[in-house]
Amino acid sequence: MAKPSIFSSNYDNQMKRRKKRKRKISLLVVVLIFGAIVGIYAIGFNDFSSKAIDSINTLGSKLISSKEKTDNKEKTDSNDINKAEDKSEDVISESDSEEKEATTEATEEAKIKEIPVKINEKVGALITVDKVTNKITEVTASNENTQYQLSDTRNVGLLYDKSAQMVYIFNSKGEVKDITYTQYVSTKGEINKREDVIAYRSDFVWMGTPKFIDDNTVIYKSFLPWFTTVNYIWIYDNTNNTYKTVWINNKLLGGGTIEILDKVGDGIKVNVDGTDYKVTPNAIATLM
C-alpha cells in the first residue's frame, strides 16, 4: 500500500486509518502466534510429557541396568578374586603340607643310616640303624634264600643261608661273624665237614632254623651227632664260641619233628614231637 502524500488535503485522515490498520494487523499476528503456541502446547503437552517421562524412565532403567551390571561385575570379580585367593590358599596349604612332610621325612632320614652286611665280600643284607639309639630297625635280605632275625634288644641280628646251612651274626656297625658249625669230630676222631655231608646227603639238617635266645645265645636243630634222621637241639654260645647239645633227664633232647617257637621268660619254647619244652641259654631243657 502506497504511503499518503504529505501535500494531500486528506493526509491526516489517511495516516490515522493507516495507523489503525497497522495496529489491527499487529494485534492479529500476536493473537495468531499466541493461539498457535497455546494450541501446540495444549495438543502436544501430554505426548511431550509422556515422551519426557519415557525418556526419563528409559534413562533411569539404563542407569539402573548399568549399575546392576557394574554391581554384578564387581560381585563376579570379587567372587573370582575370592576363588583365586581360596585356590591360592589351598595351593599354599598343600605346599606347606608337602614341605612339612618333606621336612619330616628328611628329619627321619637324618636319624637313620643304612649299612651293608657283607658275607664273603658280597652284600648279604642291608640294615637300617637308628643313629640316636644305635639299634637295628630294619633288615633287607639280598635274596629269598637268606633269612634273618633280630634279637629282642635289636643290638644284633642273624643271617641264615638256607641252602648252604650257614649262620652269621651281625651288629649295628655291619660287622659280621660266621658262627657256622664247620665240622663234626666223632669220639673216634673222624672229621665230618659240613659241605661234604650236605653234598652227600641233600636232605641232611646240619644247622636248621636258628634263632636267638638272647644276644649271645643261638639255638638250632641238627641231625648231629648221630647222622640219622632224628633232630637234636643245639646251643651256640657267642661269648666263648662253643657248641653243645641240649639234655633232659640225662639224655639228648631230640625227635622226629622239632619246632623252635617263641621266647618264654629267660628261655625259648621248643616243641619236640608234640611236647613243649623250655630251653635256656645254659642248654637246660624243662618240660612245660
CSV table of C-alpha atoms in Angstrom, one decimal:
chain,number,residue,atom,x,y,z
A,1,MET,CA,0.0,0.0,0.0
A,2,ALA,CA,1.4,3.5,-1.1
A,3,LYS,CA,2.3,5.9,1.6
A,4,PRO,CA,-0.2,9.1,1.6
A,5,SER,CA,1.2,12.3,0.2
A,6,ILE,CA,2.1,14.9,2.7
A,7,PHE,CA,0.6,17.5,0.4
A,8,SER,CA,-2.8,15.8,0.3
A,9,SER,CA,-5.7,17.6,1.9
A,10,ASN,CA,-6.8,14.2,3.4
A,11,TYR,CA,-3.4,13.4,4.7
A,12,ASP,CA,-4.3,13.3,8.4
A,13,ASN,CA,-7.3,11.1,8.0
A,14,GLN,CA,-5.3,8.7,5.8
A,15,MET,CA,-2.5,8.5,8.4
A,16,LYS,CA,-4.9,7.8,11.1
A,17,ARG,CA,-6.5,5.0,9.1
A,18,ARG,CA,-3.1,3.6,8.3
A,19,LYS,CA,-2.0,3.5,11.9
A,20,LYS,CA,-5.3,1.7,12.9
A,21,ARG,CA,-4.7,-0.8,10.2
A,22,LYS,CA,-1.2,-1.5,11.4
A,23,ARG,CA,-2.4,-1.9,15.0
A,24,LYS,CA,-5.0,-4.4,13.9
A,25,ILE,CA,-2.5,-6.4,11.8
A,26,SER,CA,0.0,-6.4,14.7
A,27,LEU,CA,-2.7,-7.5,17.1
A,28,LEU,CA,-3.9,-10.2,14.7
A,29,VAL,CA,-0.3,-11.5,14.4
A,30,VAL,CA,0.1,-11.6,18.1
A,31,VAL,CA,-3.2,-13.3,18.6
A,32,LEU,CA,-2.3,-15.9,15.9
A,33,ILE,CA,1.1,-16.5,17.4
A,34,PHE,CA,-0.3,-16.8,20.9
A,35,GLY,CA,-3.1,-19.1,19.6
A,36,ALA,CA,-0.6,-21.3,17.8
A,37,ILE,CA,1.6,-21.5,20.9
A,38,VAL,CA,-1.4,-22.3,23.1
A,39,GLY,CA,-2.6,-24.9,20.5
A,40,ILE,CA,0.7,-26.5,20.2
A,41,TYR,CA,1.1,-26.5,24.0
A,42,ALA,CA,-2.4,-27.9,24.6
A,43,ILE,CA,-2.2,-30.6,21.9
A,44,GLY,CA,1.4,-31.8,22.4
A,45,PHE,CA,1.8,-31.5,26.2
A,46,ASN,CA,0.6,-35.0,27.0
A,47,ASP,CA,2.7,-36.5,24.3
A,48,PHE,CA,5.6,-34.4,25.3
A,49,SER,CA,5.2,-35.3,28.9
A,50,SER,CA,4.8,-39.0,28.1
A,51,LYS,CA,7.9,-38.9,25.9
A,52,ALA,CA,9.7,-37.0,28.5
A,53,ILE,CA,8.7,-39.4,31.2
A,54,ASP,CA,9.5,-42.4,29.0
A,55,SER,CA,12.9,-40.8,28.3
A,56,ILE,CA,13.5,-40.3,32.0
A,57,ASN,CA,12.3,-43.9,32.7
A,58,THR,CA,14.5,-45.3,29.9
A,59,LEU,CA,17.4,-43.3,31.1
A,60,GLY,CA,16.7,-44.5,34.7
A,61,SER,CA,16.4,-48.1,33.5
A,62,LYS,CA,19.7,-47.7,31.7
A,63,LEU,CA,21.3,-46.2,34.7
A,64,ILE,CA,19.9,-49.0,36.9
A,65,SER,CA,20.8,-51.7,34.4
A,66,SER,CA,24.3,-50.2,34.1
A,67,LYS,CA,24.6,-50.1,37.9
A,68,GLU,CA,23.3,-53.7,38.2
A,69,LYS,CA,25.8,-54.8,35.6
A,70,THR,CA,28.5,-52.9,37.4
A,71,ASP,CA,27.5,-54.5,40.7
A,72,ASN,CA,27.3,-57.9,39.2
A,73,LYS,CA,30.6,-57.5,37.6
A,74,GLU,CA,32.0,-56.3,40.9
A,75,LYS,CA,30.5,-59.3,42.6
A,76,THR,CA,31.8,-61.6,39.9
A,77,ASP,CA,35.2,-60.0,40.1
A,78,SER,CA,35.0,-60.3,43.9
A,79,ASN,CA,34.0,-64.0,43.7
A,80,ASP,CA,36.8,-64.6,41.2
A,81,ILE,CA,39.2,-62.9,43.4
A,82,ASN,CA,37.9,-64.9,46.4
A,83,LYS,CA,38.1,-68.1,44.5
A,84,ALA,CA,41.6,-67.2,43.3
A,85,GLU,CA,42.5,-66.4,46.9
A,86,ASP,CA,41.0,-69.6,48.1
A,87,LYS,CA,42.8,-71.6,45.4
A,88,SER,CA,46.0,-69.8,46.2
A,89,GLU,CA,45.5,-70.6,49.9
A,90,ASP,CA,44.8,-74.2,49.0
A,91,VAL,CA,48.0,-74.3,46.9
A,92,ILE,CA,49.9,-72.7,49.7
A,93,SER,CA,48.4,-75.1,52.2
A,94,GLU,CA,49.3,-78.1,50.0
A,95,SER,CA,52.7,-76.7,49.5
A,96,ASP,CA,53.2,-76.2,53.3
A,97,SER,CA,51.9,-79.7,53.9
A,98,GLU,CA,54.3,-81.1,51.3
A,99,GLU,CA,57.1,-79.1,52.8
A,100,LYS,CA,56.3,-80.3,56.3
A,101,GLU,CA,56.1,-83.9,55.0
A,102,ALA,CA,59.4,-83.5,53.2
A,103,THR,CA,60.9,-81.9,56.3
A,104,THR,CA,59.6,-84.8,58.5
A,105,GLU,CA,61.0,-87.3,56.0
A,106,ALA,CA,64.3,-85.5,55.8
A,107,THR,CA,64.4,-85.4,59.6
A,108,GLU,CA,63.6,-89.1,59.9
A,109,GLU,CA,66.2,-89.9,57.2
A,110,ALA,CA,68.7,-87.8,59.1
A,111,LYS,CA,68.2,-90.0,62.2
A,112,ILE,CA,69.0,-93.3,60.4
A,113,LYS,CA,71.7,-94.8,58.4
A,114,GLU,CA,71.9,-97.8,56.0
A,115,ILE,CA,74.8,-100.2,56.4
A,116,PRO,CA,75.6,-103.2,54.1
A,117,VAL,CA,76.2,-106.5,55.8
A,118,LYS,CA,78.8,-108.3,53.7
A,119,ILE,CA,79.4,-112.0,53.6
A,120,ASN,CA,82.4,-113.2,51.6
A,121,GLU,CA,82.8,-109.7,50.0
A,122,LYS,CA,79.1,-109.9,48.9
A,123,VAL,CA,76.3,-108.0,50.4
A,124,GLY,CA,74.1,-110.4,52.3
A,125,ALA,CA,71.7,-107.8,53.6
A,126,LEU,CA,71.2,-104.1,54.1
A,127,ILE,CA,70.4,-102.9,57.6
A,128,THR,CA,68.9,-99.7,58.8
A,129,VAL,CA,70.3,-98.3,62.1
A,130,ASP,CA,68.9,-95.5,64.3
A,131,LYS,CA,71.7,-93.0,64.8
A,132,VAL,CA,70.4,-92.0,68.2
A,133,THR,CA,69.8,-95.4,69.8
A,134,ASN,CA,72.2,-97.3,67.6
A,135,LYS,CA,69.6,-100.0,67.3
A,136,ILE,CA,68.9,-102.0,64.2
A,137,THR,CA,65.5,-101.0,63.0
A,138,GLU,CA,65.2,-102.9,59.7
A,139,VAL,CA,66.8,-105.7,57.7
A,140,THR,CA,66.6,-106.2,53.9
A,141,ALA,CA,68.0,-109.6,52.8
A,142,SER,CA,69.8,-109.7,49.4
A,143,ASN,CA,67.8,-112.7,48.2
A,144,GLU,CA,65.0,-115.1,49.0
A,145,ASN,CA,67.4,-117.8,50.1
A,146,THR,CA,68.6,-115.7,53.0
A,147,GLN,CA,66.6,-115.5,56.2
A,148,TYR,CA,67.2,-113.1,59.0
A,149,GLN,CA,66.2,-112.4,62.6
A,150,LEU,CA,66.8,-109.6,65.1
A,151,SER,CA,67.4,-110.2,68.8
A,152,ASP,CA,65.0,-108.7,71.2
A,153,THR,CA,67.4,-105.8,72.0
A,154,ARG,CA,68.0,-105.2,68.3
A,155,ASN,CA,71.7,-104.9,69.0
A,156,VAL,CA,72.5,-107.9,66.9
A,157,GLY,CA,70.9,-110.0,64.1
A,158,LEU,CA,71.1,-113.4,62.4
A,159,LEU,CA,71.5,-114.2,58.7
A,160,TYR,CA,70.8,-117.7,57.6
A,161,ASP,CA,71.8,-119.1,54.3
A,162,LYS,CA,69.2,-121.9,53.9
A,163,SER,CA,70.8,-123.8,51.0
A,164,ALA,CA,74.4,-123.8,52.4
A,165,GLN,CA,73.1,-124.0,56.1
A,166,MET,CA,75.5,-121.3,57.2
A,167,VAL,CA,74.7,-118.9,60.0
A,168,TYR,CA,76.1,-115.4,60.6
A,169,ILE,CA,75.7,-112.8,63.5
A,170,PHE,CA,76.0,-109.1,62.6
A,171,ASN,CA,75.8,-106.0,64.8
A,172,SER,CA,74.6,-102.4,64.2
A,173,LYS,CA,78.0,-101.5,62.7
A,174,GLY,CA,77.6,-104.1,60.0
A,175,GLU,CA,80.3,-106.3,61.4
A,176,VAL,CA,79.8,-109.9,60.7
A,177,LYS,CA,80.8,-113.1,62.4
A,178,ASP,CA,80.5,-116.5,60.8
A,179,ILE,CA,79.1,-118.9,63.5
A,180,THR,CA,78.6,-121.9,61.2
A,181,TYR,CA,79.4,-125.2,62.7
A,182,THR,CA,82.1,-126.2,60.1
A,183,GLN,CA,82.8,-129.8,61.1
A,184,TYR,CA,81.9,-132.5,63.5
A,185,VAL,CA,84.6,-134.6,65.1
A,186,SER,CA,83.4,-138.0,66.3
A,187,THR,CA,84.6,-139.7,69.5
A,188,LYS,CA,86.8,-141.8,67.3
A,189,GLY,CA,88.4,-138.7,65.8
A,190,GLU,CA,86.6,-138.8,62.5
A,191,ILE,CA,86.1,-135.4,60.9
A,192,ASN,CA,82.9,-134.7,59.0
A,193,LYS,CA,82.8,-131.4,57.2
A,194,ARG,CA,79.6,-129.5,56.6
A,195,GLU,CA,80.0,-129.1,52.8
A,196,ASP,CA,80.9,-132.8,52.4
A,197,VAL,CA,77.9,-134.1,54.4
A,198,ILE,CA,75.2,-131.9,52.8
A,199,ALA,CA,76.7,-132.6,49.3
A,200,TYR,CA,76.5,-136.3,50.0
A,201,ARG,CA,73.0,-136.1,51.7
A,202,SER,CA,70.9,-133.2,50.3
A,203,ASP,CA,68.2,-133.8,53.0
A,204,PHE,CA,70.7,-133.6,55.9
A,205,VAL,CA,69.9,-131.0,58.5
A,206,TRP,CA,73.3,-129.6,59.5
A,207,MET,CA,72.1,-126.3,61.1
A,208,GLY,CA,68.4,-125.7,60.8
A,209,THR,CA,66.0,-122.8,61.8
A,210,PRO,CA,68.5,-120.9,64.0
A,211,LYS,CA,67.0,-118.3,66.5
A,212,PHE,CA,68.3,-116.1,69.2
A,213,ILE,CA,67.6,-116.9,72.9
A,214,ASP,CA,69.4,-113.8,73.8
A,215,ASP,CA,72.1,-111.6,72.3
A,216,ASN,CA,74.8,-114.2,72.9
A,217,THR,CA,73.0,-117.4,72.5
A,218,VAL,CA,71.6,-119.1,69.4
A,219,ILE,CA,69.5,-122.3,69.3
A,220,TYR,CA,69.2,-124.5,66.3
A,221,LYS,CA,68.4,-128.1,65.3
A,222,SER,CA,70.6,-130.7,63.6
A,223,PHE,CA,70.8,-134.4,62.7
A,224,LEU,CA,74.1,-134.4,64.5
A,225,PRO,CA,75.6,-136.1,66.3
A,226,TRP,CA,74.3,-139.5,65.1
A,227,PHE,CA,73.8,-138.7,61.4
A,228,THR,CA,70.4,-140.2,61.4
A,229,THR,CA,67.0,-138.6,60.6
A,230,VAL,CA,66.4,-137.6,64.2
A,231,ASN,CA,66.7,-133.9,65.0
A,232,TYR,CA,68.5,-132.8,68.2
A,233,ILE,CA,68.7,-129.4,69.8
A,234,TRP,CA,72.0,-127.5,69.8
A,235,ILE,CA,73.1,-124.3,71.5
A,236,TYR,CA,75.8,-121.9,70.3
A,237,ASP,CA,77.4,-119.6,72.9
A,238,ASN,CA,78.8,-116.5,71.3
A,239,THR,CA,80.8,-115.5,74.4
A,240,ASN,CA,83.1,-118.5,74.2
A,241,ASN,CA,82.4,-119.8,70.7
A,242,THR,CA,81.2,-123.2,71.9
A,243,TYR,CA,78.5,-125.6,70.6
A,244,LYS,CA,76.7,-128.1,72.8
A,245,THR,CA,73.6,-130.3,72.7
A,246,VAL,CA,70.6,-129.9,75.0
A,247,TRP,CA,69.9,-132.6,77.5
A,248,ILE,CA,66.9,-133.5,79.6
A,249,ASN,CA,66.7,-136.3,82.2
A,250,ASN,CA,70.3,-137.3,81.3
A,251,LYS,CA,69.6,-137.8,77.6
A,252,LEU,CA,69.7,-135.8,74.5
A,253,LEU,CA,66.5,-133.9,73.7
A,254,GLY,CA,65.6,-134.9,70.2
A,255,GLY,CA,62.8,-136.2,68.0
A,256,GLY,CA,61.5,-136.7,64.5
A,257,THR,CA,59.9,-133.2,64.4
A,258,ILE,CA,61.3,-130.1,66.2
A,259,GLU,CA,59.8,-126.6,66.1
A,260,ILE,CA,61.7,-123.7,67.7
A,261,LEU,CA,59.0,-121.3,68.8
A,262,ASP,CA,58.8,-118.1,70.8
A,263,LYS,CA,60.7,-116.6,73.7
A,264,VAL,CA,59.5,-117.6,77.2
A,265,GLY,CA,61.0,-115.7,80.1
A,266,ASP,CA,64.7,-116.3,80.1
A,267,GLY,CA,64.4,-119.2,77.6
A,268,ILE,CA,62.7,-120.2,74.4
A,269,LYS,CA,59.8,-122.6,73.8
A,270,VAL,CA,60.5,-125.7,71.7
A,271,ASN,CA,58.1,-128.4,70.6
A,272,VAL,CA,59.5,-131.9,70.2
A,273,ASP,CA,57.1,-134.4,68.6
A,274,GLY,CA,54.1,-132.6,70.1
A,275,THR,CA,55.6,-131.9,73.6
A,276,ASP,CA,56.6,-128.4,74.7
A,277,TYR,CA,59.9,-127.7,76.5
A,278,LYS,CA,61.6,-124.6,77.7
A,279,VAL,CA,65.3,-124.3,76.7
A,280,THR,CA,67.5,-121.8,78.5
A,281,PRO,CA,70.9,-120.4,77.4
A,282,ASN,CA,72.8,-122.9,79.6
A,283,ALA,CA,71.4,-125.7,77.4
A,284,ILE,CA,69.0,-127.0,80.1
A,285,ALA,CA,65.5,-128.1,79.0
A,286,THR,CA,62.5,-128.4,81.2
A,287,LEU,CA,59.0,-129.7,80.5
A,288,MET,CA,56.3,-127.1,80.1
